PDB file of C-alpha atoms in Angstrom:
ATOM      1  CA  UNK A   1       0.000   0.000   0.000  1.00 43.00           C
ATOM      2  CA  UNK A   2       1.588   3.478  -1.020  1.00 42.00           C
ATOM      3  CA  UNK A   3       1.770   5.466   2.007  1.00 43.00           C
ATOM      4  CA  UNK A   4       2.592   9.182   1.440  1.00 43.00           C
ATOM      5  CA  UNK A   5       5.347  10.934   3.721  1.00 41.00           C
ATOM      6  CA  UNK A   6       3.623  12.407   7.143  1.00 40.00           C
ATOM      7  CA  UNK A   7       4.875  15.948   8.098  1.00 43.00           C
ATOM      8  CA  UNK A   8       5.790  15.296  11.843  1.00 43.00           C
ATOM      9  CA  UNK A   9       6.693  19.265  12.078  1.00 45.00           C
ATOM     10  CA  UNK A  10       3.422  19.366  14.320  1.00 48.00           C
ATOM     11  CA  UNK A  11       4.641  21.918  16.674  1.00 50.00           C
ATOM     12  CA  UNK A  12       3.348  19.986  19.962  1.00 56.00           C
ATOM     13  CA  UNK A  13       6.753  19.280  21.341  1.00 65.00           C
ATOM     14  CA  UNK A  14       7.455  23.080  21.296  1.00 65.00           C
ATOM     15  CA  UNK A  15       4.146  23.761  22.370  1.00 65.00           C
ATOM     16  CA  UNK A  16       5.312  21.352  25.532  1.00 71.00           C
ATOM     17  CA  UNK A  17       8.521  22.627  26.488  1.00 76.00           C
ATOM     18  CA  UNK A  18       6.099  26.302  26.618  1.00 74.00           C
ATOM     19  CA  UNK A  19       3.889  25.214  29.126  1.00 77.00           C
ATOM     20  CA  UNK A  20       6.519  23.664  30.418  1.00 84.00           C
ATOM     21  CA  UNK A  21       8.601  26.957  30.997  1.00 83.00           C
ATOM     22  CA  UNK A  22       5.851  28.552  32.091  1.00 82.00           C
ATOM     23  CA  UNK A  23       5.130  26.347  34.586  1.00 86.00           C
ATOM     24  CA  UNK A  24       8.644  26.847  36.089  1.00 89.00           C
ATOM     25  CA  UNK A  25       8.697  30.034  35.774  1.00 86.00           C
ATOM     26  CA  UNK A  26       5.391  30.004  38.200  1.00 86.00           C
ATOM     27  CA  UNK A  27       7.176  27.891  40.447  1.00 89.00           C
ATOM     28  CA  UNK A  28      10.264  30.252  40.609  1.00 88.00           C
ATOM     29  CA  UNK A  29       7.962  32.663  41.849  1.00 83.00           C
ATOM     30  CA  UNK A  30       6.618  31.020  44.044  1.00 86.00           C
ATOM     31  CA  UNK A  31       9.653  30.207  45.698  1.00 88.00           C
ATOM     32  CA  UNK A  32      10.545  33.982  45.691  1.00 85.00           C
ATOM     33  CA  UNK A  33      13.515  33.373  42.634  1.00 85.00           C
ATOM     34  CA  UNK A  34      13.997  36.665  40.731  1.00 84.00           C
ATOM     35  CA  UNK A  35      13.475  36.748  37.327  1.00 81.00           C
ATOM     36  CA  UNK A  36      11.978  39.256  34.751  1.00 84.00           C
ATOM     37  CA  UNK A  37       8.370  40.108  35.003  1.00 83.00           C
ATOM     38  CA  UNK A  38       7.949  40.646  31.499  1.00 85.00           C
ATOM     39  CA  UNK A  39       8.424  36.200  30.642  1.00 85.00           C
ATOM     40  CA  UNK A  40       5.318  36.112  32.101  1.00 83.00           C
ATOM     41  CA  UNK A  41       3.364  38.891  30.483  1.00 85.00           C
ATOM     42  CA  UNK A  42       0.686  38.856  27.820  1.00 84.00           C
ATOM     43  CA  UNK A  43       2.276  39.911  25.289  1.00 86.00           C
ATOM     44  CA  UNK A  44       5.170  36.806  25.484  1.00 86.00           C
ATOM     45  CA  UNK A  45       1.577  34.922  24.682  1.00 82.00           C
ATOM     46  CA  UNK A  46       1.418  36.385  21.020  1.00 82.00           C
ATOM     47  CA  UNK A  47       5.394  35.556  20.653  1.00 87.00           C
ATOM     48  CA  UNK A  48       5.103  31.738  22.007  1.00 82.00           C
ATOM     49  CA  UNK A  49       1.616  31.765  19.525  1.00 78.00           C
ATOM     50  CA  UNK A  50       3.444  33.086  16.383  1.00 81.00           C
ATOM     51  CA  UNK A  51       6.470  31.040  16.930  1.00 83.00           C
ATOM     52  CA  UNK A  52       4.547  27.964  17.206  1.00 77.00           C
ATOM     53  CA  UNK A  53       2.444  29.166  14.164  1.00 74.00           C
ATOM     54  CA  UNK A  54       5.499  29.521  12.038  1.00 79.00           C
ATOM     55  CA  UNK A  55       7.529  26.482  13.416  1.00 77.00           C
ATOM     56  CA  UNK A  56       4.854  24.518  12.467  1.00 69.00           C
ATOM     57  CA  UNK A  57       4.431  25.719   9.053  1.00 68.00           C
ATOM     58  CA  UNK A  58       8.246  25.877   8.312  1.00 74.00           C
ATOM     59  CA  UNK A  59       8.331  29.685   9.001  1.00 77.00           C
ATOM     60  CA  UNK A  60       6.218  30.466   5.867  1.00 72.00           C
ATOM     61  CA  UNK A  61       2.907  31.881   7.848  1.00 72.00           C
ATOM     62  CA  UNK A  62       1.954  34.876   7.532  1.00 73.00           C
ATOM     63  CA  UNK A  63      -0.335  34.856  10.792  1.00 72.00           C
ATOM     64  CA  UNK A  64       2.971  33.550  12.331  1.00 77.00           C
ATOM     65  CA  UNK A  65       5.015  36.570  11.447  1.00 83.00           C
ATOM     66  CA  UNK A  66       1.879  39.143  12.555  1.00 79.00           C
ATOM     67  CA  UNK A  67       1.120  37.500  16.017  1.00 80.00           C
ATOM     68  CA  UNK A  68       5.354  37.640  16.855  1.00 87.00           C
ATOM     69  CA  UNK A  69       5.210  41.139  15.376  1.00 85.00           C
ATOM     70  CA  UNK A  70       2.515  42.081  17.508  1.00 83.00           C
ATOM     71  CA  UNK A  71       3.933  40.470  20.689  1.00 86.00           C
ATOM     72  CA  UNK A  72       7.475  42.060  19.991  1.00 89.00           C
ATOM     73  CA  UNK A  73       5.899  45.306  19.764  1.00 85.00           C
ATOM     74  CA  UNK A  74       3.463  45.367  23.119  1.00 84.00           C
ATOM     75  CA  UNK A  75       6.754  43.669  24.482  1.00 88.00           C
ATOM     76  CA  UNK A  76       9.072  46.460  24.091  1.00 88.00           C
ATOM     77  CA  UNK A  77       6.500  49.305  24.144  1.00 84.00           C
ATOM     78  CA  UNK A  78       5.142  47.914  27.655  1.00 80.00           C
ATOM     79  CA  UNK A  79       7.813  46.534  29.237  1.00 81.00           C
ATOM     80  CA  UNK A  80      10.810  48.180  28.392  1.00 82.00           C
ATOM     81  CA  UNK A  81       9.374  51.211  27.639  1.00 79.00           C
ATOM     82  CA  UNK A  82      10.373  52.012  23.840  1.00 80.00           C
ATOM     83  CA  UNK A  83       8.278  54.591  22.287  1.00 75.00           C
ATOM     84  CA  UNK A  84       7.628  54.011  18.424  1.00 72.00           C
ATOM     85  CA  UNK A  85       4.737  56.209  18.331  1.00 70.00           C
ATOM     86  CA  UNK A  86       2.684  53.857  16.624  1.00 71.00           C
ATOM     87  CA  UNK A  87       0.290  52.875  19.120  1.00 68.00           C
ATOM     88  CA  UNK A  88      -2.414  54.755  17.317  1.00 73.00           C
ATOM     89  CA  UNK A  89      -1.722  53.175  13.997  1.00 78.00           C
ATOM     90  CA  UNK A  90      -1.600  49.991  15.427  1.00 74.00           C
ATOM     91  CA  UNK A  91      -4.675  48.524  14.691  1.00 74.00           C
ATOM     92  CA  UNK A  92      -5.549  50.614  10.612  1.00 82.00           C
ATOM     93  CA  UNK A  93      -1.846  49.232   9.970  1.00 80.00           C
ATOM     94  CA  UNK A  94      -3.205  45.507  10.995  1.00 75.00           C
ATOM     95  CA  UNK A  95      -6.447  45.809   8.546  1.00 77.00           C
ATOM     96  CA  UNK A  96      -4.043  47.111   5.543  1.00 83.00           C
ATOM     97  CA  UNK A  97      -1.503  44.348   6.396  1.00 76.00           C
ATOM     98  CA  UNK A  98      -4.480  41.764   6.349  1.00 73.00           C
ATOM     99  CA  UNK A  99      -5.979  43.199   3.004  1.00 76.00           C
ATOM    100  CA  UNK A 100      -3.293  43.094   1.176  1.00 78.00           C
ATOM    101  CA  UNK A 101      -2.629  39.715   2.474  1.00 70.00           C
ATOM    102  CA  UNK A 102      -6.055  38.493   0.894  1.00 68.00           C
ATOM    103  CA  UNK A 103      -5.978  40.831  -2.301  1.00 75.00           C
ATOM    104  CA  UNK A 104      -2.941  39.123  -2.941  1.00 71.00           C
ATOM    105  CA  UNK A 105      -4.363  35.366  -2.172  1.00 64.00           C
ATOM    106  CA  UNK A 106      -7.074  36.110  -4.712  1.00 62.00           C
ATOM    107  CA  UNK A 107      -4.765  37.176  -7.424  1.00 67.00           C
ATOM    108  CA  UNK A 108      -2.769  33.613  -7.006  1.00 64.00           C
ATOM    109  CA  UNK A 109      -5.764  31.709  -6.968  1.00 60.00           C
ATOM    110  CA  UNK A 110      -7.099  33.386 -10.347  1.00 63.00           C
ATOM    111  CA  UNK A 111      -3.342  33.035 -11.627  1.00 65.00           C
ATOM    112  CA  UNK A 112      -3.912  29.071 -10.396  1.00 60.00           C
ATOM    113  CA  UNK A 113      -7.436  28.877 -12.144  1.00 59.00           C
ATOM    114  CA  UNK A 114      -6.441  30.463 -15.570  1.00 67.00           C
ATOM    115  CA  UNK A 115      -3.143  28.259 -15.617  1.00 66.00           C
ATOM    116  CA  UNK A 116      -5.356  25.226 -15.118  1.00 62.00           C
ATOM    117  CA  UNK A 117      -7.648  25.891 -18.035  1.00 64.00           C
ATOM    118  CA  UNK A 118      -4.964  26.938 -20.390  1.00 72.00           C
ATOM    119  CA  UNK A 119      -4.297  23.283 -19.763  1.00 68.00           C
ATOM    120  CA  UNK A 120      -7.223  21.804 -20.900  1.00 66.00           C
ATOM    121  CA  UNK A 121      -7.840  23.910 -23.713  1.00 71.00           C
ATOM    122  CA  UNK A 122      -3.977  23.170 -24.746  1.00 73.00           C
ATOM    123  CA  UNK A 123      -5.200  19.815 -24.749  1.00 67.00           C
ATOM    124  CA  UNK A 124      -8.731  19.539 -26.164  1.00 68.00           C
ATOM    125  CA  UNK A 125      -7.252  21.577 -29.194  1.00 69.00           C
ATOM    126  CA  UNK A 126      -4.774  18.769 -30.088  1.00 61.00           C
ATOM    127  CA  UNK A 127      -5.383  16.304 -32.841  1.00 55.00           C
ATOM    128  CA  UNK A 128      -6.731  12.682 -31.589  1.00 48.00           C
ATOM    129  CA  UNK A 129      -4.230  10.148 -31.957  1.00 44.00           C
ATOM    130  CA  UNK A 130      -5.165   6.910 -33.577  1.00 43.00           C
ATOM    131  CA  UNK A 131      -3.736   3.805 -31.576  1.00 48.00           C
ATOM    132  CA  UNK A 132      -4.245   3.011 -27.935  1.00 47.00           C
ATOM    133  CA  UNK A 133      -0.335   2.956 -27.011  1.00 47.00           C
ATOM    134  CA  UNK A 134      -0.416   6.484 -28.377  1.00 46.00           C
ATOM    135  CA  UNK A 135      -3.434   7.639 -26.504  1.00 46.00           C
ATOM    136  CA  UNK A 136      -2.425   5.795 -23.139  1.00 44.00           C
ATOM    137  CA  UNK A 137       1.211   8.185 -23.330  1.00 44.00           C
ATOM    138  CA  UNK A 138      -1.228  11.032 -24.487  1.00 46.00           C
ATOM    139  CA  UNK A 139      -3.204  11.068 -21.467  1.00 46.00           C
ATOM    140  CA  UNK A 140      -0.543  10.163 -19.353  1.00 46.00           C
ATOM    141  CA  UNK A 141       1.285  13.034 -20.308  1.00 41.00           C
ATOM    142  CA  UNK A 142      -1.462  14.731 -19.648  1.00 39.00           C
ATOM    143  CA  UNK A 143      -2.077  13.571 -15.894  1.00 41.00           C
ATOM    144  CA  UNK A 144       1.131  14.502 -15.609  1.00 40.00           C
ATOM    145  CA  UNK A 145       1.123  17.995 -16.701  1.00 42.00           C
ATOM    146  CA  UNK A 146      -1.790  18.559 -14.733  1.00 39.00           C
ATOM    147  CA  UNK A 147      -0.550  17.363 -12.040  1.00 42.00           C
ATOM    148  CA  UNK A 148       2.971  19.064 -11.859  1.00 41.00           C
ATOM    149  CA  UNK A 149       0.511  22.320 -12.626  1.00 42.00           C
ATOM    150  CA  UNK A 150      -1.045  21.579  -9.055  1.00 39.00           C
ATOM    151  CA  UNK A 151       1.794  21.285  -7.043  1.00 40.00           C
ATOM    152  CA  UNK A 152       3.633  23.942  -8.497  1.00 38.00           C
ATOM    153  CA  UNK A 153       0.476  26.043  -6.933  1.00 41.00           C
ATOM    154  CA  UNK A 154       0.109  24.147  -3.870  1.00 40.00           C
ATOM    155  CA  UNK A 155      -0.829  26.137  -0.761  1.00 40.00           C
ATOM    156  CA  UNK A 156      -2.259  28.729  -3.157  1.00 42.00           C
ATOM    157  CA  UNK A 157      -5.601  27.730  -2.324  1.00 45.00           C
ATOM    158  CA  UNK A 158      -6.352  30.551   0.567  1.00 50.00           C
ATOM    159  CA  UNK A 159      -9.617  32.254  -0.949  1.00 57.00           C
ATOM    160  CA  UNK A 160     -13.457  31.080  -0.845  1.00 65.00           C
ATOM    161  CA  UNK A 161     -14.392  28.723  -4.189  1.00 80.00           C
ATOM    162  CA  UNK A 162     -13.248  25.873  -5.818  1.00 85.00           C
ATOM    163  CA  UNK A 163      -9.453  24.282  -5.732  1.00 85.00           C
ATOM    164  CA  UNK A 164      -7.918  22.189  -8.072  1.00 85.00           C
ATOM    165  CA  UNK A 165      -4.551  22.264  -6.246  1.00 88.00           C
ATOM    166  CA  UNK A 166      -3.073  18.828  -4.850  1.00 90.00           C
ATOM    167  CA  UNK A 167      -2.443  20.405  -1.012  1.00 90.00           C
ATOM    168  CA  UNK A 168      -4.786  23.238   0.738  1.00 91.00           C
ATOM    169  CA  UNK A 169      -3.162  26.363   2.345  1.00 87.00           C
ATOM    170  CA  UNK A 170      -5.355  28.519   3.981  1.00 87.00           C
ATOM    171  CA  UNK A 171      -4.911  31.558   6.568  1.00 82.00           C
ATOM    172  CA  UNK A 172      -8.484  32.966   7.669  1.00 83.00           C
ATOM    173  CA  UNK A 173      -7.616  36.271   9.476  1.00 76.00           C
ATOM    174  CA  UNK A 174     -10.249  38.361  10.566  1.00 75.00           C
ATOM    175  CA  UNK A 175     -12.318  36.269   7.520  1.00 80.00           C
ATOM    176  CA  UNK A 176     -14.702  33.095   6.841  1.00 87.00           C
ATOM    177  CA  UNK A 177     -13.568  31.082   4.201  1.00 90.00           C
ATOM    178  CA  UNK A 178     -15.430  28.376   1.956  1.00 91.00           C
ATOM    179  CA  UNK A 179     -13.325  26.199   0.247  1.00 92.00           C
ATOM    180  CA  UNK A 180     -13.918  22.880  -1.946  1.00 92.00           C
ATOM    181  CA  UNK A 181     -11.351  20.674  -3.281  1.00 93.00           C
ATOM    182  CA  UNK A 182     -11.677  18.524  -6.160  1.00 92.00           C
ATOM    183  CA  UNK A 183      -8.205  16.979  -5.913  1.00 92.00           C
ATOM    184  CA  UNK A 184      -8.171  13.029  -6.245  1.00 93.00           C
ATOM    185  CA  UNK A 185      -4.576  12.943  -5.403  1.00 93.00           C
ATOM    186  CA  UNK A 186      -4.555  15.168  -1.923  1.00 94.00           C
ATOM    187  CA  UNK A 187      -1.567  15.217   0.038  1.00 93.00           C
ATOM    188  CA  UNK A 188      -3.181  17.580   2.897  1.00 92.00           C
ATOM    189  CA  UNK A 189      -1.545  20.792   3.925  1.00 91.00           C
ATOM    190  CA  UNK A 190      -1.725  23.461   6.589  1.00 88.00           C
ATOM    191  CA  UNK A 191      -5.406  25.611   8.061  1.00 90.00           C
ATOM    192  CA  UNK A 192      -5.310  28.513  10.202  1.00 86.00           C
ATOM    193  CA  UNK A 193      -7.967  30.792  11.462  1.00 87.00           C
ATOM    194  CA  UNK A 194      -7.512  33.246  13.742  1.00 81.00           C
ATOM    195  CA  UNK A 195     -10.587  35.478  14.803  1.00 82.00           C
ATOM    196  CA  UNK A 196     -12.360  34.002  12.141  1.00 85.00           C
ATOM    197  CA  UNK A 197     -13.843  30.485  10.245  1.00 91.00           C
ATOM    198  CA  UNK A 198     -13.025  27.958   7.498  1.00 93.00           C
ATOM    199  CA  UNK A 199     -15.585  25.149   5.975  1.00 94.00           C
ATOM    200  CA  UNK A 200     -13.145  22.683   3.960  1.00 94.00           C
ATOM    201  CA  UNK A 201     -15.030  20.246   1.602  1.00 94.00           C
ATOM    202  CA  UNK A 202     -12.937  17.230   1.028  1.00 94.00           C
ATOM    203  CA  UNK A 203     -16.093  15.412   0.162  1.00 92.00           C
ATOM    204  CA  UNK A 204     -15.334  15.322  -3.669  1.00 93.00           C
ATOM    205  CA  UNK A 205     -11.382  14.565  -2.582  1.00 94.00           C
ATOM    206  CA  UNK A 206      -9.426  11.343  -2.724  1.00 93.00           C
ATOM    207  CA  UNK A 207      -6.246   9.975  -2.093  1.00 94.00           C
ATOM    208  CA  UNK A 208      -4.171   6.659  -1.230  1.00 92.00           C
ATOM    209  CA  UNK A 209      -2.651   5.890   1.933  1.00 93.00           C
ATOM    210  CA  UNK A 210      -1.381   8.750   5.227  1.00 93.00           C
ATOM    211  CA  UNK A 211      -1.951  12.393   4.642  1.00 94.00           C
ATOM    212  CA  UNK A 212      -1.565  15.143   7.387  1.00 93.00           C
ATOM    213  CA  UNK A 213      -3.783  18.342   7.632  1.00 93.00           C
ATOM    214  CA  UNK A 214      -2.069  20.563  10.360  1.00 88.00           C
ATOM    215  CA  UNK A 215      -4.783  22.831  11.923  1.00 90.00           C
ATOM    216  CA  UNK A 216      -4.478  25.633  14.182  1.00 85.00           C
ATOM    217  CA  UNK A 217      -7.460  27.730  15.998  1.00 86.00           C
ATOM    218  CA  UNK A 218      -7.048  30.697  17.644  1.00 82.00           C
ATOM    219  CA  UNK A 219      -9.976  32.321  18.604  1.00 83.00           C
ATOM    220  CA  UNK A 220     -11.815  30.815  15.761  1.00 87.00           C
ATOM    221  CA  UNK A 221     -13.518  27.952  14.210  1.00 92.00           C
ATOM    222  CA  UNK A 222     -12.683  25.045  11.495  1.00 94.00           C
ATOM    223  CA  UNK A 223     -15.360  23.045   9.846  1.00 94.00           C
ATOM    224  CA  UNK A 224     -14.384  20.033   8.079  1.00 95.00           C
ATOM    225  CA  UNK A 225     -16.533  18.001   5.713  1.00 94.00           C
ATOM    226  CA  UNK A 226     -14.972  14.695   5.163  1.00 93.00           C
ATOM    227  CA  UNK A 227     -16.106  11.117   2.827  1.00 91.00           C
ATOM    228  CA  UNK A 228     -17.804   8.440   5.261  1.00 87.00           C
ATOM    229  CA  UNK A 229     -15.129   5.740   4.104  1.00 88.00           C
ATOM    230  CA  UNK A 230     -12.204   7.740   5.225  1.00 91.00           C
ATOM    231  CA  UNK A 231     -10.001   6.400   8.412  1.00 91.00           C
ATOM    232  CA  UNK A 232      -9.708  10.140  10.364  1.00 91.00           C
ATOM    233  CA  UNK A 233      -7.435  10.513  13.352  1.00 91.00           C
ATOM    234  CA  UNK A 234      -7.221  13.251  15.373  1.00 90.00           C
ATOM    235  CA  UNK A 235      -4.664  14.349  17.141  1.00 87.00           C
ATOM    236  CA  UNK A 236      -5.131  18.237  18.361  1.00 85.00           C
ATOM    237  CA  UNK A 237      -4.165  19.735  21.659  1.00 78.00           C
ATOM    238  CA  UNK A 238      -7.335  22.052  22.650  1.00 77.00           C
ATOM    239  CA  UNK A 239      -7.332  24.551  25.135  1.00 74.00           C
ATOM    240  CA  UNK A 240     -10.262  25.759  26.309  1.00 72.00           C
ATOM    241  CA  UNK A 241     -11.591  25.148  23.249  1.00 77.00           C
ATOM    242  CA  UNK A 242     -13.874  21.969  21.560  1.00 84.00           C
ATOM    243  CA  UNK A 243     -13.299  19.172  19.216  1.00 86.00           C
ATOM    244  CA  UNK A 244     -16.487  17.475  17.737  1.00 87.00           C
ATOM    245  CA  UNK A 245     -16.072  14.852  15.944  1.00 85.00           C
ATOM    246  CA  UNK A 246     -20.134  14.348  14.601  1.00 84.00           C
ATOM    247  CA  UNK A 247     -19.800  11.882  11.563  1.00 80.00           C
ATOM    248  CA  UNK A 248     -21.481   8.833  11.602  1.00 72.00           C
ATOM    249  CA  UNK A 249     -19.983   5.648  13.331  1.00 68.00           C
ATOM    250  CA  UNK A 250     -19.305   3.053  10.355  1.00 63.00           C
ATOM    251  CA  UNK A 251     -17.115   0.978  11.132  1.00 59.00           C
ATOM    252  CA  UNK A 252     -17.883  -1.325   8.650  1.00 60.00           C
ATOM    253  CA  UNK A 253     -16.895   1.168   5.804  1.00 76.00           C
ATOM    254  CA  UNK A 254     -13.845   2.375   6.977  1.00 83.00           C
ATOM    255  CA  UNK A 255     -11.517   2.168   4.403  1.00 85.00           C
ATOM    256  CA  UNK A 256      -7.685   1.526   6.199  1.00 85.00           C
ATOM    257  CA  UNK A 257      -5.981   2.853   2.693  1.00 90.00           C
ATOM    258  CA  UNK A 258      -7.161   6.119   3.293  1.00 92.00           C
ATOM    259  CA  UNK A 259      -5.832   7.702   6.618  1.00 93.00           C
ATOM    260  CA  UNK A 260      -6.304  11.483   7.395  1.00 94.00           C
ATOM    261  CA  UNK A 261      -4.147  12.645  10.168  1.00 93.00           C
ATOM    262  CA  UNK A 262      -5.445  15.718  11.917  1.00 93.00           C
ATOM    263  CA  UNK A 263      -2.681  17.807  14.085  1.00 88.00           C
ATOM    264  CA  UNK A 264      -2.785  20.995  15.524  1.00 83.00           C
ATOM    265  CA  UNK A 265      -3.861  23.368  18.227  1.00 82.00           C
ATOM    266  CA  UNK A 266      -7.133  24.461  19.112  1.00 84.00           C
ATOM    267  CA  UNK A 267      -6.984  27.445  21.424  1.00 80.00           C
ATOM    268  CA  UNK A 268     -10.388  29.337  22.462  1.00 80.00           C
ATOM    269  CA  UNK A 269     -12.226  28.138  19.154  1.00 85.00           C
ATOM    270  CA  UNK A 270     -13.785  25.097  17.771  1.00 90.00           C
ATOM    271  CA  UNK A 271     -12.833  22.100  15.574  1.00 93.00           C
ATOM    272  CA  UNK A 272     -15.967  21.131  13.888  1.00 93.00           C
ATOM    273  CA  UNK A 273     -15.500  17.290  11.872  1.00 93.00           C
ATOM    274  CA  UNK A 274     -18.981  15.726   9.867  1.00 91.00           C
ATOM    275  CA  UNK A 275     -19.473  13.550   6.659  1.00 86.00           C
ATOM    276  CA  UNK A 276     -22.423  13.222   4.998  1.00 78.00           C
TER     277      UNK A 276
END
């Protein structure tokens, strides 16, 4: 059975050693040990959250790089008293920052779209080849150029619609998203929503053998919509937060080829799983 490669950059062994600090740290005090106020201050919160955030996605988040940003900022400006006289523009600079972030998502995804169909027409406009040997290399050639086309756009898949790409990327800041992937080769990929939601349709998805779909929640929600058949495992640390899983229990039809790995942190949100 082909078994694709699991991405074991989860993040929860980082996410350990944190509450593990911080539980020393409490301790220290507690025993009346000096150290800095500040490692214990709200806004070392946003740094542990965006380092876990970009650990986890191999430092390409952008939600990552805002929450450290953020924390870095109240950090110095609170606690060591550094005056960047921004405070004001704080928040207007966070909604342009976010905008552009999306304008620019929906630009890829149209690039990914028009790409795609460029494809097919390339195709359909060919001449049909008499022979079967012929047409089996034709339309494996075909596959293949599709399917290099996907995964040269994977993780560009972080705007509401349809998605042809092979892996899903998505970063819903501030935002709901609706996305639905057609893919019958998935290889999973990487969801975050902060402040805001994201229904993911896998229900017209396939694939053979272990995939891994890392999720993160921060004050947010993720609703996943899933075949019946497929094996799903999760695996999510949740903090004061909920993990439902609602489908149906079928054991019968459980297919053991297909295997979807959930991973992640769910942190004052929700983690909503249901098949149909």
């Amino acid at each position: 059975m082909k078994r694709n490669r699991i991405n074991n950059n989860d993040g929860g062994m980082i996410f350990g050693f944190i509450i593990l600090a911080v539980g020393v740290l409490i301790l220290l005090r507690k025993l009346d040990v000096f150290y800095p106020d500040w490692l214990l201050s709200w806004p070392m919160i946003l740094i542990a959250v965006g380092v876990i955030t970009l650990v986890k996605h191999e430092f390409k988040s952008f939600f990552g790089v805002m929450m450290l940003g953020l924390g870095m900022y109240f950090l110095l400006e609170r606690e060591f008293n550094f005056d960047f006289g921004l405070q004001r523009f704080i928040f207007p600079i966070a909604l342009i920052l976010v905008g552009i972030y999306l304008i620019t998502q929906k630009r890829k995804e149209k690039q990914v779209m028009s790409d795609i169909q460029e494809k097919i027409k390339a195709k359909a406009n060919k001449p049909a080849v008499i022979g079967e040997e012929t047409k089996a290399k034709e339309e494996g050639t075909y596959a293949t150029d599709y399917g290099t086309g996907a995964k040269s756009y994977a993780g560009m898949s972080g705007v509401s619609g349809t998605s042809y790409s092979d892996s899903v990327s998505i970063d819903s800041i501030m935002s709901g998203i609706n996305k639905r992937m057609l893919t019958k080769n998935f290889q999973g990929g990487k969801l975050t929503a902060a402040f805001g939601g994201i229904d993911l349709d896998l229900t017209q998805s396939d694939f053979t053998g272990i995939v891994t779909l890392q999720v993160d929640v921060i004050f947010g929600g993720i609703k996943l919509v899933v075949p019946p058949h497929w094996d799903v495992r999760v695996e999510v640390t949740n903090i004061a937060a909920g993990v439902e899983d609602k489908r149906a229990y079928r054991q019968s039809e459980v297919d053991q080829d297909k295997v979807l790995v959930i991973r992640g942190t769910v942190f004052f949100g929700g983690l909503e799983i249901k098949s149909y």
